[in-house]
XYZ file of C-alpha atoms in Angstrom:
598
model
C 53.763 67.019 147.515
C 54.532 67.493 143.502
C 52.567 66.047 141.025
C 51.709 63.337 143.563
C 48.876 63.544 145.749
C 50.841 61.212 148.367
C 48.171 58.381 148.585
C 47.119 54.904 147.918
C 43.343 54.101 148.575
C 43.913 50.108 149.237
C 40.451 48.348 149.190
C 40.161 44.850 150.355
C 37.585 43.326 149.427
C 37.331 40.201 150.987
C 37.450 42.048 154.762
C 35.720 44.935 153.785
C 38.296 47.448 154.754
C 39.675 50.843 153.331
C 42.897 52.048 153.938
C 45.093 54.805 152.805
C 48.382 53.910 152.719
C 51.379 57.327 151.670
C 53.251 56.843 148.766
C 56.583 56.619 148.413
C 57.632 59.091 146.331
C 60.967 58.167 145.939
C 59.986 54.639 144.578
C 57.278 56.278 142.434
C 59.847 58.542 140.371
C 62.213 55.610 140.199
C 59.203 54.215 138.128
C 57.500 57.796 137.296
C 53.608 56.388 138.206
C 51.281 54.911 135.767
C 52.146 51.415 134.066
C 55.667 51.214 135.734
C 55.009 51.815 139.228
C 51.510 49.586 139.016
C 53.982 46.975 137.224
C 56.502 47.603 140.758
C 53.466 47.147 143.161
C 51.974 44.203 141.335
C 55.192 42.590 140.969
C 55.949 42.866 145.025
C 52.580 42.058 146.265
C 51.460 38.725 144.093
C 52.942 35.466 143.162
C 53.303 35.535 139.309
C 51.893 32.067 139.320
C 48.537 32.363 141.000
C 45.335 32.153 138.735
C 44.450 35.576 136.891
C 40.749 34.826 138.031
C 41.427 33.885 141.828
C 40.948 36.622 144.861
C 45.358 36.175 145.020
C 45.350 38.672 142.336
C 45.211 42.199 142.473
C 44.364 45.353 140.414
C 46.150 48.304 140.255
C 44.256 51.368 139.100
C 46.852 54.222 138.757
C 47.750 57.678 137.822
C 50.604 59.265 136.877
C 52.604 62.543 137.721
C 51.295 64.407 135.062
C 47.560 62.936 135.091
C 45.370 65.896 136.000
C 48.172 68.843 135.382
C 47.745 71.380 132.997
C 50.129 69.161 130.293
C 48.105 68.351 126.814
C 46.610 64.867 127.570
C 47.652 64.253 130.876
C 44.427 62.196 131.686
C 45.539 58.673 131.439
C 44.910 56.208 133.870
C 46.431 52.583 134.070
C 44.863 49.106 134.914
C 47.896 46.518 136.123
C 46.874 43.019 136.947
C 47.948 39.376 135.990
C 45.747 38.867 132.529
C 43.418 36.336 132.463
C 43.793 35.935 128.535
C 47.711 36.075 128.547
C 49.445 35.081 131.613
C 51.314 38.123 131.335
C 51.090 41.313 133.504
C 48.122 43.285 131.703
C 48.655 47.167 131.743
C 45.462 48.782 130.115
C 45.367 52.293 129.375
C 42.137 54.350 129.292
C 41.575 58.361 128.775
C 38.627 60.449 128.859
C 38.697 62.521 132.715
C 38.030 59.578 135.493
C 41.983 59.756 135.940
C 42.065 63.152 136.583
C 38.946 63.014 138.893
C 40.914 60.300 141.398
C 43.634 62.402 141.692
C 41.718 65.651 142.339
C 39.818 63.047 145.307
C 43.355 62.871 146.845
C 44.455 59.685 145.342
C 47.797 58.266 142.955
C 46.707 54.708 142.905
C 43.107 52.901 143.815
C 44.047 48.796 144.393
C 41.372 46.210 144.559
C 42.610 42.804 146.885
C 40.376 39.853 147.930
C 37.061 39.208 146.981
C 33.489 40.357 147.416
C 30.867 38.140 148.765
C 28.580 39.581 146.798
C 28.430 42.412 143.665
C 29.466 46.066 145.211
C 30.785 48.993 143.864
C 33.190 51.520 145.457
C 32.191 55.154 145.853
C 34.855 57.733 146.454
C 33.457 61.410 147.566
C 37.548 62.779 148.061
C 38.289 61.250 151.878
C 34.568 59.619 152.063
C 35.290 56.088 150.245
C 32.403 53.281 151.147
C 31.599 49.656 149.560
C 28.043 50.071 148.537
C 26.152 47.271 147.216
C 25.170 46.097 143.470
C 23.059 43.912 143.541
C 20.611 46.268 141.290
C 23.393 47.051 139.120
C 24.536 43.530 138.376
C 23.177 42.991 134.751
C 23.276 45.954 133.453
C 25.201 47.178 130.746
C 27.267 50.168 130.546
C 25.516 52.935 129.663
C 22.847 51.951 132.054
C 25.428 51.275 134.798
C 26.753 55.074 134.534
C 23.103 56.310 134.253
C 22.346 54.698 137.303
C 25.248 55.294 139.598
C 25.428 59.217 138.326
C 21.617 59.764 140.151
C 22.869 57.673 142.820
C 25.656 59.850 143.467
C 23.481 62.974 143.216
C 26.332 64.748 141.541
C 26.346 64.777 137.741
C 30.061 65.930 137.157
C 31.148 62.674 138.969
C 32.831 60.589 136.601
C 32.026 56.432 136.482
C 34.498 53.544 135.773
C 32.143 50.298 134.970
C 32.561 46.426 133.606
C 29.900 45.205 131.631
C 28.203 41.882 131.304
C 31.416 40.545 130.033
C 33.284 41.183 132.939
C 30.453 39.481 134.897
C 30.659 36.729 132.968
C 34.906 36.872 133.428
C 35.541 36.765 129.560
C 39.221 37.038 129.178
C 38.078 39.920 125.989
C 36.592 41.931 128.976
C 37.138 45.524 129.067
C 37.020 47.672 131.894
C 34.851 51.305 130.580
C 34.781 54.673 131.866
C 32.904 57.705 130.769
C 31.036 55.077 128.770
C 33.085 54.852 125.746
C 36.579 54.838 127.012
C 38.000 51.557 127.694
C 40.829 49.978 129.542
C 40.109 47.424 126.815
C 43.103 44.637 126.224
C 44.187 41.742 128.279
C 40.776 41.735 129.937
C 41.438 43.473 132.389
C 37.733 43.805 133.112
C 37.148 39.835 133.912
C 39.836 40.585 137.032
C 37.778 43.234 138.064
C 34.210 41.060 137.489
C 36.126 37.968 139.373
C 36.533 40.225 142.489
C 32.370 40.880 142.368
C 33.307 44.483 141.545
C 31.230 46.739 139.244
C 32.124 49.930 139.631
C 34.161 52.746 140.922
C 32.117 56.340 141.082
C 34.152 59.295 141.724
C 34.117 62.813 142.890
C 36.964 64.985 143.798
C 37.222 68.880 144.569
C 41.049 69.055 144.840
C 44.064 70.230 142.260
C 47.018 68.409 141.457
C 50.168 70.623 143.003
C 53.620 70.867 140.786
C 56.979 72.511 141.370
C 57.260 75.253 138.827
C 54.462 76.732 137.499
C 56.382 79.232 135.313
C 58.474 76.674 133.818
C 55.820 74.484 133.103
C 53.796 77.202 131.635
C 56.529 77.142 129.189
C 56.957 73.710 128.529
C 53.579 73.190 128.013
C 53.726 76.297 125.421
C 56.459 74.871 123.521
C 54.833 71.190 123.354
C 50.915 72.383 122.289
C 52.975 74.112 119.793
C 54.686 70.950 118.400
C 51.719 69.163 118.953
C 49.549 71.530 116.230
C 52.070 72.384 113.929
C 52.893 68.082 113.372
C 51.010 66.642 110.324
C 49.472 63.711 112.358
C 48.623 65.096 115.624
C 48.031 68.818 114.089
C 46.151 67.861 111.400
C 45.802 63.685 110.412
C 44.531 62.939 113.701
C 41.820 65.913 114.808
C 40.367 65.767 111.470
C 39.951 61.911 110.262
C 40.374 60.195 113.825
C 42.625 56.951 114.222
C 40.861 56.120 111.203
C 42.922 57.863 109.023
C 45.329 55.114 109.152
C 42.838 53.118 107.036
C 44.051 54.000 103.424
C 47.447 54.612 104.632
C 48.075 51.049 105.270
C 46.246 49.825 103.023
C 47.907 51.387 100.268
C 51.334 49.948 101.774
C 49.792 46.534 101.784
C 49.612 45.639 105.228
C 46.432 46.164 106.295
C 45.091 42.699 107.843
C 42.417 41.042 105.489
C 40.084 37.891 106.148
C 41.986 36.832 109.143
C 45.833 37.788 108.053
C 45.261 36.104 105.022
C 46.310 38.964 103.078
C 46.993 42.407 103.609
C 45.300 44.615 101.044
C 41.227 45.155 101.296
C 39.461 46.362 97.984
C 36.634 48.013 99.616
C 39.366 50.346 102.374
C 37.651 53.583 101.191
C 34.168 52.734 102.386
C 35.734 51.774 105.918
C 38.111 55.100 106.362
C 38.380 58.073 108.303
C 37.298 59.942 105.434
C 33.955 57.858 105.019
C 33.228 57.878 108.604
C 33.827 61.717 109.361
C 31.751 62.543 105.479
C 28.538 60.325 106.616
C 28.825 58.919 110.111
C 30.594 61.516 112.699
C 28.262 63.636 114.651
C 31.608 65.544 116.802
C 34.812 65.042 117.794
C 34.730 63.886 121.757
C 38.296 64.638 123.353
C 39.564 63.098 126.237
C 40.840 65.675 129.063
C 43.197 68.395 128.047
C 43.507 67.632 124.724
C 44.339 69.270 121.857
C 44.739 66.486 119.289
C 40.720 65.140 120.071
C 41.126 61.906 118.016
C 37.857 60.801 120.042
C 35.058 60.437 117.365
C 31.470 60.724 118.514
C 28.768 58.796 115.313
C 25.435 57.754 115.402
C 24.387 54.854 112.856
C 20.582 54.341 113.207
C 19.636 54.235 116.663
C 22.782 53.487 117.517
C 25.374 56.704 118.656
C 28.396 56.942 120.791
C 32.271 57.405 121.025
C 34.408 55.302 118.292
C 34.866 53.444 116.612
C 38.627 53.568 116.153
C 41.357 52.768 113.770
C 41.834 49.366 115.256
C 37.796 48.623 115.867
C 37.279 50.137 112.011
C 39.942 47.242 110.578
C 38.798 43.914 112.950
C 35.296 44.573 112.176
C 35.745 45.770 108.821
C 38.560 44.012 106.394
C 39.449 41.576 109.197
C 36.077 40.132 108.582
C 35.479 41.386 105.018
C 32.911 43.885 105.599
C 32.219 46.792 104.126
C 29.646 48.274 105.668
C 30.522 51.010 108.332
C 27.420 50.989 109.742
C 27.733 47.554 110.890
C 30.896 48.427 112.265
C 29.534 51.115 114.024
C 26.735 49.241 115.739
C 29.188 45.906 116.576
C 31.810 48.927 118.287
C 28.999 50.245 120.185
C 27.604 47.034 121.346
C 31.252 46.017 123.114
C 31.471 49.399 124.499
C 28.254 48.327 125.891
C 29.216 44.943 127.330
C 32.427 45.878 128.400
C 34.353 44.035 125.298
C 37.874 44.486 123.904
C 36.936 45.837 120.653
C 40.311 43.972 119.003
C 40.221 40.985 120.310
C 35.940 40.588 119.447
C 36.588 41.323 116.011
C 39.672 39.625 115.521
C 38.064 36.216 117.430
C 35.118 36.585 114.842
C 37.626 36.646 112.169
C 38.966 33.643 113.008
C 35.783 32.068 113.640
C 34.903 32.829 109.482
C 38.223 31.274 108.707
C 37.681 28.477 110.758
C 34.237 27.853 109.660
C 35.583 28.694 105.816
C 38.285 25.817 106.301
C 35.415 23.303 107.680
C 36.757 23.114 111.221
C 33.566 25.101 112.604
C 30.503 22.757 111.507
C 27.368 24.805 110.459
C 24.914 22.653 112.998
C 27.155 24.168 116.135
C 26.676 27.652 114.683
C 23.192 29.125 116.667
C 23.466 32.405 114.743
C 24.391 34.207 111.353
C 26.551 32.145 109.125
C 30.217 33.000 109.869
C 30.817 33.554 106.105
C 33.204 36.501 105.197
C 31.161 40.054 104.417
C 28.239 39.078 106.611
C 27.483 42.730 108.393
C 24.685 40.709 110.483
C 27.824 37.984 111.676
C 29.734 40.528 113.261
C 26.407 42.492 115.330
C 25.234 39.141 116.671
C 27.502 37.491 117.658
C 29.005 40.570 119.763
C 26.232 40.143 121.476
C 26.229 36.910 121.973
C 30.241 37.060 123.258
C 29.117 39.924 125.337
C 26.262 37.835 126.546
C 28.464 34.295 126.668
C 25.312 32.920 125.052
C 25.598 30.096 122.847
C 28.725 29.255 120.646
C 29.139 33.179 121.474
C 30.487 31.838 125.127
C 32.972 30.145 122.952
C 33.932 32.930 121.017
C 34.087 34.894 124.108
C 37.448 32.912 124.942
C 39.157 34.549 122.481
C 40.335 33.248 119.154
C 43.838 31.207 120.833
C 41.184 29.073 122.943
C 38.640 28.847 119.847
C 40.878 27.874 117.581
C 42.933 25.418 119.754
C 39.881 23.829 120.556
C 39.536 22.499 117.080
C 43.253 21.592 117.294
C 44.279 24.386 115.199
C 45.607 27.048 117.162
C 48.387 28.501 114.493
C 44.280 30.030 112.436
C 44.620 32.228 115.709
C 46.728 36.109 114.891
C 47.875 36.255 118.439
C 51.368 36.490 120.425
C 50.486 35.348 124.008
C 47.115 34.022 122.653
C 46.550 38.019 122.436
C 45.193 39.106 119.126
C 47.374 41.435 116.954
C 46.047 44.308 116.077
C 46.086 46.219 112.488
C 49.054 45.792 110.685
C 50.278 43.016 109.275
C 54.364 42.702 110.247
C 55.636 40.906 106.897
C 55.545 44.573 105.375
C 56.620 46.223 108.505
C 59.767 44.183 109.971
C 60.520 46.685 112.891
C 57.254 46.614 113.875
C 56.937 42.713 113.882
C 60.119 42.140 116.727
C 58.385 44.545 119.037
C 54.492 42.654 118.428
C 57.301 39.142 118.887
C 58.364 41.295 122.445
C 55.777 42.615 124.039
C 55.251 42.228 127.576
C 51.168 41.775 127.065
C 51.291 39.727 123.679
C 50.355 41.267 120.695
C 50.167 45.065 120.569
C 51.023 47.812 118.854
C 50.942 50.416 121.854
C 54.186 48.936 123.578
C 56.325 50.409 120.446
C 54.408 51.752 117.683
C 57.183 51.576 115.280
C 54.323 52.214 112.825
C 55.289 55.752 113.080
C 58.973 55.471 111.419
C 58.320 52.785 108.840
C 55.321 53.974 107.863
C 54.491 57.792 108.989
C 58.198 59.003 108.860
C 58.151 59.971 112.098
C 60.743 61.185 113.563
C 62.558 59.563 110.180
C 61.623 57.053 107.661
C 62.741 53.981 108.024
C 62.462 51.554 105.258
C 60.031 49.193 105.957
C 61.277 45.904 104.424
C 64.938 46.413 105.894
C 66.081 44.485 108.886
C 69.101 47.186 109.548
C 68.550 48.667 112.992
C 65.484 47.331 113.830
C 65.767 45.731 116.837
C 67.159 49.005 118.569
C 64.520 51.061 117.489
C 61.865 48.626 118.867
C 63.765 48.984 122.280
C 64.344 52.814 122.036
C 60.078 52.621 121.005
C 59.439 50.463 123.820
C 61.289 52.276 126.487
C 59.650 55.728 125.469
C 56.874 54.394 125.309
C 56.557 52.890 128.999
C 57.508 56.343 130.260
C 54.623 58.278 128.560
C 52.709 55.747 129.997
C 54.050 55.599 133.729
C 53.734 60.030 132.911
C 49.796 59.883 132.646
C 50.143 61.557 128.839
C 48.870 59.828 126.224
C 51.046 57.762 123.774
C 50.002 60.040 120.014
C 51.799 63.108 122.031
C 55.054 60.854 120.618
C 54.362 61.809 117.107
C 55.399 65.071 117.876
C 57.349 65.189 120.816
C 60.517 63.234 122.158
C 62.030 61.874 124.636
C 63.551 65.638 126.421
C 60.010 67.404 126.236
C 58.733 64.658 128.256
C 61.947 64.935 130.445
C 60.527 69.206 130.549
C 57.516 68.270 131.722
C 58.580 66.245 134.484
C 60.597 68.599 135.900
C 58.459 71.488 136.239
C 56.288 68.702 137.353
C 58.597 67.431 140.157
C 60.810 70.673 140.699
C 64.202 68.280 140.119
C 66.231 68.356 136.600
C 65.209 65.055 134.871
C 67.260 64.450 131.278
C 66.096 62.739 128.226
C 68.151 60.046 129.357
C 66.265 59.948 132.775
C 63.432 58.946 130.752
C 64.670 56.520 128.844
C 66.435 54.417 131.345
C 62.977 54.711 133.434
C 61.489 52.982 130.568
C 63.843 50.623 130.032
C 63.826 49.902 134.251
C 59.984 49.280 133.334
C 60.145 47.093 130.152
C 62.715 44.763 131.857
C 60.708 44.776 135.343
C 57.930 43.748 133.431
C 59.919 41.124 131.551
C 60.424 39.502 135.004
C 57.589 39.121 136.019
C 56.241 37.036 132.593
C 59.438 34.897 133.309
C 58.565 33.776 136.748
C 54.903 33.769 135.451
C 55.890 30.642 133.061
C 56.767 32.464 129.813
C 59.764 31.679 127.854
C 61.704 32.818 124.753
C 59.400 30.174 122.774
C 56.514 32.749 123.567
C 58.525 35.588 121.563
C 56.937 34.807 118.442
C 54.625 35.386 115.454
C 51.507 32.965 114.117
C 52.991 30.444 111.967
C 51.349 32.787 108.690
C 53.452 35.525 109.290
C 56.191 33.892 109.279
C 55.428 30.855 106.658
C 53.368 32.227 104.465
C 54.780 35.249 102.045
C 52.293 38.255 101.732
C 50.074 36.574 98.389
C 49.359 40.543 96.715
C 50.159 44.022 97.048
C 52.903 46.508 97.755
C 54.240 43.803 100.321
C 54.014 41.096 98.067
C 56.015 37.927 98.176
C 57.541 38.985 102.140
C 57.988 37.083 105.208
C 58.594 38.440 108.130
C 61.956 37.412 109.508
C 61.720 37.153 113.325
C 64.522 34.708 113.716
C 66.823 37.002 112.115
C 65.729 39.996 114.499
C 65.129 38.467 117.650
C 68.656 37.466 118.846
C 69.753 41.135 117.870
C 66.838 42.431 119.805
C 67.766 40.566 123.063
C 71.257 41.710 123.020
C 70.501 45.302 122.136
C 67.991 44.672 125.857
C 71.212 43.240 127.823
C 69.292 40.154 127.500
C 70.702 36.525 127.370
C 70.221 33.957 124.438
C 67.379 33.020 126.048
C 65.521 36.201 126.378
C 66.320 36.957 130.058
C 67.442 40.312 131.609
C 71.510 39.312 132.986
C 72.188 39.980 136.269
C 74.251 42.750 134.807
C 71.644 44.391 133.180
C 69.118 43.761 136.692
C 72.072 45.704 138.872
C 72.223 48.332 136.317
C 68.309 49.213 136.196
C 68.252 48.549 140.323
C 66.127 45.550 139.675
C 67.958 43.481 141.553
């Protein structure tokens, strides 16, 4: 066995049984592992229709073929599930070393079926796996969770994958953490796992992962750590500033989400950027397993300290909201990695919330907390705690900003595709970028295509920005790619430097068979239209490939974007041909035969 360890741990939770089931290798390279075979499993073994929240759905915790080798970053794990926020298939990724650590116990995927009678967690000592009760640990939040189960355990190099109050409380923001600050953190994932009276998955392994060619991928890996240091982003951008360095970047291109999309240039961007929060707030850098880039921050604000915040955290908290003040930010990023919180959508529901409340439709007398006034630092610490909690009007917050805001019969105030919450670029000033947020399979999202790189970054060309011309193929090309590195277990900022035939390299040393850039591509593309299928018989339709009514209404009021629109109904019929798609946004039968989706 190559790159595989050959097993799936299958824990049912309802009859209290563990099984290990082999893996079929051939169907796991057809989807490579990770997010595309999850997305196969999931797909065959639940209706698309049943509730996200009921004990019909399952959860899919999976490696990939190159999780726990010796390739830079090849420690990502998946989470595939129906989401509870979305409707859509959810496929969370989450670094730090807990993916590695399942494979070395002798296992590809972990799935969770049924439900618990009663809180447990699952401990996993390589072939000894047991359902242990929670009851103690029910409550607690994350830091204390992994505290806890580590002395359990009574081995301190075991690694902890946790849901915090959130998930207990099935918020559709819930994430599910591991290593404390790493987070399977969109679609909330984590109220799936809470809904199945599951807290935690402890675990300890003491084997290697086995691949084909050791020589050859000696030199593969060589030739991509090289690449990998000598590019601008992941060499030197990245290791030095964070995610955060992104901060003045867009905002200087003017599309860099302020006060709730209103606008998308922030006055105050300096005190909220990489270079503020590395100069006064980082204490080290904390990389995830086998990596060279280490984009992981590590700050302490007060008494607060811990991983983060990101890019993405840095902009929902910070110009989202109006604030300025990167301590605040800090604290409100540590306090979701404490309940178990989707950093994004928290901030970005709070956001809403101040434009809501701003526009009247949120009455003061129903707010039991700070004001939700733009620039209040205290707004966006309490009331995390209070979504984290679901106490007060923070239970309604902790719906997410689609349910807040259609509850006061406004729902277009809400920046979501899917009633998912963008994330931290605004698309009038970025039109490629805009038809793959309209596409993607688990609403808004930049990680399904992060065409951010070529309008913006230049990487592996500059695109301009503004132009429509060739668009909708690069979102595709982005998408596909980008479901591969995902199914591969390496992390998606490898992509900045490397394409789509050193991740073919890797594979093949990995599985001892030639695999071509092509191989890849078509894998992701078998993946992205799998996925696809699954949201159709789920409910979706091509009405659900869209942007809020702002982005596409309302023309950018200042900046370097000024006066722009984006133009999804241009893009989007291109974009469905370029996928073999019909008028209506579904995969032909044509295009089904030709992926073997049939």
């Amino acid at each position: 066995m190559h790159a595989y360890v050959g097993t799936i741990l299958r824990i049912n939770l309802t009859e209290k049984t563990i099984k290990c089931e082999p893996l079929d290798v051939e169907t796991a390279k057809k989807f490579i592992g990770g997010r595309g075979l999850g997305s196969y499993l999931l797909s065959q073994e639940i209706d698309p229709e049943i509730d996200a929240l009921s004990p019909e759905n399952k959860v899919f915790i999976t490696t990939g073929p190159l999780t726990g080798t010796t390739v830079p970053t090849g420690g990502r794990y998946m989470v595939i599930t129906k989401s509870p926020l979305t409707g859509t298939i959810a496929s969370s990724n989450s670094g730090g070393f807990w993916g590695p650590e399942l494979k070395n116990a002798g296992y590809d995927i972990v799935v969770l079926e049924g439900k618990a009678e009663k809180p447990v967690y699952i401990s996993i000592k390589d072939d000894q796996v047991e359902i242990k009760d929670a009851a103690h640990l029910w409550g607690m939040k994350v830091n204390e969770t992994t505290d806890t189960l580590l002395e359990e355990f009574g081995d301190p190099k075991a690694r902890v994958l946790c849901i915090g109050p959130a998930g207990e409380n099935l918020s559709p923001m819930a994430a599910i953490m591991n290593e404390r600050y790493r987070a399977a953190g969109r679609s909330g994932v984590g109220a799936v796992v809470g809904s199945k009276n599951v807290k935690a998955i402890v675990v300890r392994g003491s084997g290697k992962v086995k691949i084909a060619d050791e020589e050859k991928m000696k030199a593969f890996v060589k030739d991509a750590m090289k690449k990998i240091r000598e590019n601008g982003v992941t060499g030197q951008g990245l290791p030095t500033y964070g995610t955060a360095v992104l901060v003045n970047i867009i905002n200087e291109s003017g599309v860099l989400p302020t006060r709730n999309f209103q606008t998308g240039v922030f006055a105050d961007a300096e005190a909220i950027s990489g270079e503020t929060l590395a100069a006064e707030y980082l204490v080290k850098k904390d990389p995830c397993y086998r990596c060279p880039i280490a984009c992981g921050r590590y700050t302490k604000a007060d008494e607060m300290e811990g991983g983060g915040p990101e890019y993405e955290t840095i902009w929902c908290y910070g110009s989202d909201c109006g604030i300025n003040d990167m301590k605040a930010i800090i604290k409100a990023n540590h306090l979701c990695n404490e309940y178990g919180l989707d950093t994004i959508t928290a901030g970005a529901t709070i956001a809403c919330a101040m434009e809501l409340f701003e526009k009247g439709y949120i009455k003061p007398e129903e707010v039991d907390g700070p004001e939700l006034t733009w620039g209040n630092a205290e707004a966006i610490i309490e009331w995390t705690k209070k979504m984290g909690t679901s106490e007060g009007f923070g239970a309604k917050l902790a719906q997410g900003s689609y349910r807040l805001a259609e509850s006061y019969g406004v729902p277009e105030y809400s920046m979501t595709v899917k009633k998912q919450e963008l994330p931290a670029y605004d698309p009038r000033g970025i039109q490629g970028h805009g038809v793959q947020y309209a596409t993607s399979n688990r609403g808004g999202c930049h990680v399904r295509g992060y065409l951010i790189s070529p309008e913006i970054l230049g990487l592996p060309e500059k695109l301009d920005r503004f132009s429509l011309e060739g668009k909708p193929l690069w979102a595709k090309i982005f998408q596909d790619l980008t479901a591969s590195i995902d199914a591969s277990g390496m992390c998606l900022f490898t992509s900045f430097a490397l394409g789509a035939g050193d991740y073919a390299d890797l594979l093949s040393a990995a599985w001892g068979v030639e695999v071509t850039a092509e191989d890849v591509l078509t894998a992701g593309d078998r993946i992205y239209n799998l996925e696809r299928i699954f949201n159709l018989k789920a409910g979706l339709t091509k009405a659900d490939d869209t942007l809020p009514k702002r982005l596409l209404e309302e023309p950018m009021p200042e900046g370097p974007s000024k006066g722009w629109v984006h133009k999804l109904d241009e893009l989007l019929p291109k974009y469905y041909e370029v996928r073999g798609w019909d008028a209506d946004g579904v995969p032909t039968a044509e295009k089904r035969k030709e992926l073997g989706l049939e």
